[in-house]
Amino acid sequence: MVALVDSMAGDHPARPVLVLSNQPGAGGLAKAEARGIATAVVDHRAFKGDRPGF
């Protein structure tokens, strides 16, 4: 994720706007926040086997 975000610096036409995880302690969330990218956590347990719904 960091390499992808870093590759979008400068005049790259795209920018990451959200890093999403189902693990609140995922290291990528802190790395995204440090770069000013919004983050969110989705609790996968609420979907109880509904993978497409998740």
mmCIF file of N, CA and C in Angstrom:
data_model
loop_
_atom_site.group_PDB
_atom_site.id
_atom_site.type_symbol
_atom_site.label_atom_id
_atom_site.label_comp_id
_atom_site.label_asym_id
_atom_site.label_seq_id
_atom_site.Cartn_x
_atom_site.Cartn_y
_atom_site.Cartn_z
ATOM 1 N N MET A 1 0.825 -1.165 0.000
ATOM 2 C CA MET A 1 0.000 0.000 0.000
ATOM 3 C C MET A 1 0.877 1.238 0.000
ATOM 4 N N VAL A 2 1.927 1.248 0.814
ATOM 5 C CA VAL A 2 2.804 2.422 0.876
ATOM 6 C C VAL A 2 3.474 2.669 -0.468
ATOM 7 N N ALA A 3 3.952 1.612 -1.104
ATOM 8 C CA ALA A 3 4.604 1.768 -2.412
ATOM 9 C C ALA A 3 3.617 2.328 -3.437
ATOM 10 N N LEU A 4 2.392 1.861 -3.396
ATOM 11 C CA LEU A 4 1.372 2.356 -4.319
ATOM 12 C C LEU A 4 1.090 3.837 -4.062
ATOM 13 N N VAL A 5 0.907 4.202 -2.809
ATOM 14 C CA VAL A 5 0.652 5.604 -2.455
ATOM 15 C C VAL A 5 1.828 6.480 -2.869
ATOM 16 N N ASP A 6 3.032 6.039 -2.551
ATOM 17 C CA ASP A 6 4.218 6.826 -2.886
ATOM 18 C C ASP A 6 4.394 6.977 -4.393
ATOM 19 N N SER A 7 3.958 5.978 -5.157
ATOM 20 C CA SER A 7 4.091 6.059 -6.612
ATOM 21 C C SER A 7 3.129 7.084 -7.219
ATOM 22 N N MET A 8 2.146 7.508 -6.456
ATOM 23 C CA MET A 8 1.151 8.461 -6.951
ATOM 24 C C MET A 8 1.489 9.899 -6.565
ATOM 25 N N ALA A 9 2.731 10.163 -6.274
ATOM 26 C CA ALA A 9 3.152 11.519 -5.904
ATOM 27 C C ALA A 9 3.396 12.349 -7.163
ATOM 28 N N GLY A 10 3.609 13.618 -6.959
ATOM 29 C CA GLY A 10 3.955 14.496 -8.075
ATOM 30 C C GLY A 10 2.820 14.691 -9.048
ATOM 31 N N ASP A 11 3.118 14.483 -10.329
ATOM 32 C CA ASP A 11 2.123 14.766 -11.363
ATOM 33 C C ASP A 11 1.270 13.555 -11.738
ATOM 34 N N HIS A 12 1.285 12.525 -10.925
ATOM 35 C CA HIS A 12 0.443 11.348 -11.193
ATOM 36 C C HIS A 12 -1.022 11.795 -11.194
ATOM 37 N N PRO A 13 -1.838 11.313 -12.145
ATOM 38 C CA PRO A 13 -3.217 11.785 -12.259
ATOM 39 C C PRO A 13 -4.181 11.221 -11.210
ATOM 40 N N ALA A 14 -3.741 10.262 -10.416
ATOM 41 C CA ALA A 14 -4.635 9.664 -9.416
ATOM 42 C C ALA A 14 -4.086 9.895 -8.012
ATOM 43 N N ARG A 15 -4.991 9.894 -7.050
ATOM 44 C CA ARG A 15 -4.615 10.018 -5.645
ATOM 45 C C ARG A 15 -5.455 9.032 -4.834
ATOM 46 N N PRO A 16 -4.852 8.339 -3.894
ATOM 47 C CA PRO A 16 -5.650 7.474 -3.017
ATOM 48 C C PRO A 16 -6.486 8.340 -2.078
ATOM 49 N N VAL A 17 -7.720 7.951 -1.854
ATOM 50 C CA VAL A 17 -8.591 8.744 -0.993
ATOM 51 C C VAL A 17 -9.056 7.985 0.248
ATOM 52 N N LEU A 18 -8.863 6.656 0.282
ATOM 53 C CA LEU A 18 -9.329 5.871 1.418
ATOM 54 C C LEU A 18 -8.527 4.586 1.530
ATOM 55 N N VAL A 19 -8.165 4.243 2.749
ATOM 56 C CA VAL A 19 -7.604 2.926 3.043
ATOM 57 C C VAL A 19 -8.606 2.246 3.963
ATOM 58 N N LEU A 20 -9.065 1.080 3.550
ATOM 59 C CA LEU A 20 -10.119 0.348 4.242
ATOM 60 C C LEU A 20 -9.559 -0.966 4.753
ATOM 61 N N SER A 21 -9.924 -1.345 5.968
ATOM 62 C CA SER A 21 -9.455 -2.603 6.545
ATOM 63 C C SER A 21 -10.556 -3.226 7.383
ATOM 64 N N ASN A 22 -10.458 -4.529 7.567
ATOM 65 C CA ASN A 22 -11.366 -5.197 8.498
ATOM 66 C C ASN A 22 -10.654 -5.492 9.818
ATOM 67 N N GLN A 23 -9.418 -5.015 9.955
ATOM 68 C CA GLN A 23 -8.634 -5.191 11.173
ATOM 69 C C GLN A 23 -8.271 -3.820 11.744
ATOM 70 N N PRO A 24 -8.820 -3.449 12.891
ATOM 71 C CA PRO A 24 -8.558 -2.123 13.451
ATOM 72 C C PRO A 24 -7.079 -1.835 13.703
ATOM 73 N N GLY A 25 -6.284 -2.854 13.967
ATOM 74 C CA GLY A 25 -4.868 -2.647 14.253
ATOM 75 C C GLY A 25 -3.963 -2.777 13.048
ATOM 76 N N ALA A 26 -4.512 -2.820 11.861
ATOM 77 C CA ALA A 26 -3.698 -2.989 10.647
ATOM 78 C C ALA A 26 -2.711 -1.831 10.509
ATOM 79 N N GLY A 27 -1.464 -2.169 10.279
ATOM 80 C CA GLY A 27 -0.420 -1.161 10.164
ATOM 81 C C GLY A 27 -0.650 -0.171 9.043
ATOM 82 N N GLY A 28 -1.301 -0.607 7.997
ATOM 83 C CA GLY A 28 -1.561 0.275 6.866
ATOM 84 C C GLY A 28 -2.449 1.456 7.221
ATOM 85 N N LEU A 29 -3.296 1.293 8.218
ATOM 86 C CA LEU A 29 -4.172 2.396 8.623
ATOM 87 C C LEU A 29 -3.354 3.554 9.185
ATOM 88 N N ALA A 30 -2.413 3.257 10.050
ATOM 89 C CA ALA A 30 -1.559 4.312 10.620
ATOM 90 C C ALA A 30 -0.690 4.946 9.548
ATOM 91 N N LYS A 31 -0.197 4.126 8.627
ATOM 92 C CA LYS A 31 0.639 4.657 7.542
ATOM 93 C C LYS A 31 -0.174 5.579 6.646
ATOM 94 N N ALA A 32 -1.421 5.202 6.376
ATOM 95 C CA ALA A 32 -2.291 6.046 5.554
ATOM 96 C C ALA A 32 -2.600 7.354 6.272
ATOM 97 N N GLU A 33 -2.936 7.263 7.547
ATOM 98 C CA GLU A 33 -3.244 8.471 8.319
ATOM 99 C C GLU A 33 -2.054 9.421 8.338
ATOM 100 N N ALA A 34 -0.845 8.873 8.455
ATOM 101 C CA ALA A 34 0.365 9.700 8.467
ATOM 102 C C ALA A 34 0.561 10.429 7.144
ATOM 103 N N ARG A 35 -0.028 9.905 6.075
ATOM 104 C CA ARG A 35 0.077 10.517 4.752
ATOM 105 C C ARG A 35 -1.154 11.358 4.411
ATOM 106 N N GLY A 36 -2.042 11.524 5.379
ATOM 107 C CA GLY A 36 -3.225 12.351 5.163
ATOM 108 C C GLY A 36 -4.339 11.671 4.397
ATOM 109 N N ILE A 37 -4.325 10.350 4.352
ATOM 110 C CA ILE A 37 -5.351 9.593 3.633
ATOM 111 C C ILE A 37 -6.398 9.118 4.638
ATOM 112 N N ALA A 38 -7.653 9.276 4.300
ATOM 113 C CA ALA A 38 -8.740 8.836 5.171
ATOM 114 C C ALA A 38 -8.678 7.324 5.358
ATOM 115 N N THR A 39 -9.134 6.864 6.515
ATOM 116 C CA THR A 39 -9.161 5.435 6.801
ATOM 117 C C THR A 39 -10.521 5.050 7.358
ATOM 118 N N ALA A 40 -10.848 3.776 7.227
ATOM 119 C CA ALA A 40 -12.083 3.246 7.800
ATOM 120 C C ALA A 40 -11.877 1.776 8.108
ATOM 121 N N VAL A 41 -12.610 1.299 9.097
ATOM 122 C CA VAL A 41 -12.576 -0.112 9.473
ATOM 123 C C VAL A 41 -13.994 -0.650 9.368
ATOM 124 N N VAL A 42 -14.138 -1.797 8.699
ATOM 125 C CA VAL A 42 -15.426 -2.465 8.575
ATOM 126 C C VAL A 42 -15.332 -3.781 9.331
ATOM 127 N N ASP A 43 -16.222 -3.999 10.271
ATOM 128 C CA ASP A 43 -16.231 -5.239 11.043
ATOM 129 C C ASP A 43 -16.855 -6.342 10.199
ATOM 130 N N HIS A 44 -16.014 -7.232 9.714
ATOM 131 C CA HIS A 44 -16.485 -8.303 8.834
ATOM 132 C C HIS A 44 -17.412 -9.278 9.549
ATOM 133 N N ARG A 45 -17.341 -9.348 10.861
ATOM 134 C CA ARG A 45 -18.176 -10.304 11.609
ATOM 135 C C ARG A 45 -19.659 -9.991 11.473
ATOM 136 N N ALA A 46 -19.987 -8.762 11.194
ATOM 137 C CA ALA A 46 -21.394 -8.388 11.028
ATOM 138 C C ALA A 46 -22.010 -9.025 9.786
ATOM 139 N N PHE A 47 -21.182 -9.526 8.877
ATOM 140 C CA PHE A 47 -21.675 -10.088 7.619
ATOM 141 C C PHE A 47 -21.844 -11.600 7.669
ATOM 142 N N LYS A 48 -21.416 -12.247 8.720
ATOM 143 C CA LYS A 48 -21.632 -13.675 9.003
ATOM 144 C C LYS A 48 -21.727 -14.572 7.775
ATOM 145 N N GLY A 49 -20.643 -14.714 7.050
ATOM 146 C CA GLY A 49 -20.607 -15.610 5.907
ATOM 147 C C GLY A 49 -21.122 -15.013 4.615
ATOM 148 N N ASP A 50 -21.572 -13.800 4.623
ATOM 149 C CA ASP A 50 -22.057 -13.138 3.413
ATOM 150 C C ASP A 50 -20.896 -12.397 2.754
ATOM 151 N N ARG A 51 -19.984 -13.170 2.144
ATOM 152 C CA ARG A 51 -18.779 -12.591 1.542
ATOM 153 C C ARG A 51 -19.116 -11.536 0.488
ATOM 154 N N PRO A 52 -20.069 -11.792 -0.424
ATOM 155 C CA PRO A 52 -20.405 -10.761 -1.412
ATOM 156 C C PRO A 52 -20.943 -9.484 -0.746
ATOM 157 N N GLY A 53 -21.698 -9.631 0.323
ATOM 158 C CA GLY A 53 -22.228 -8.476 1.027
ATOM 159 C C GLY A 53 -21.151 -7.674 1.725
ATOM 160 N N PHE A 54 -20.122 -8.396 2.166
ATOM 161 C CA PHE A 54 -18.998 -7.732 2.820
ATOM 162 C C PHE A 54 -18.215 -6.935 1.823
#
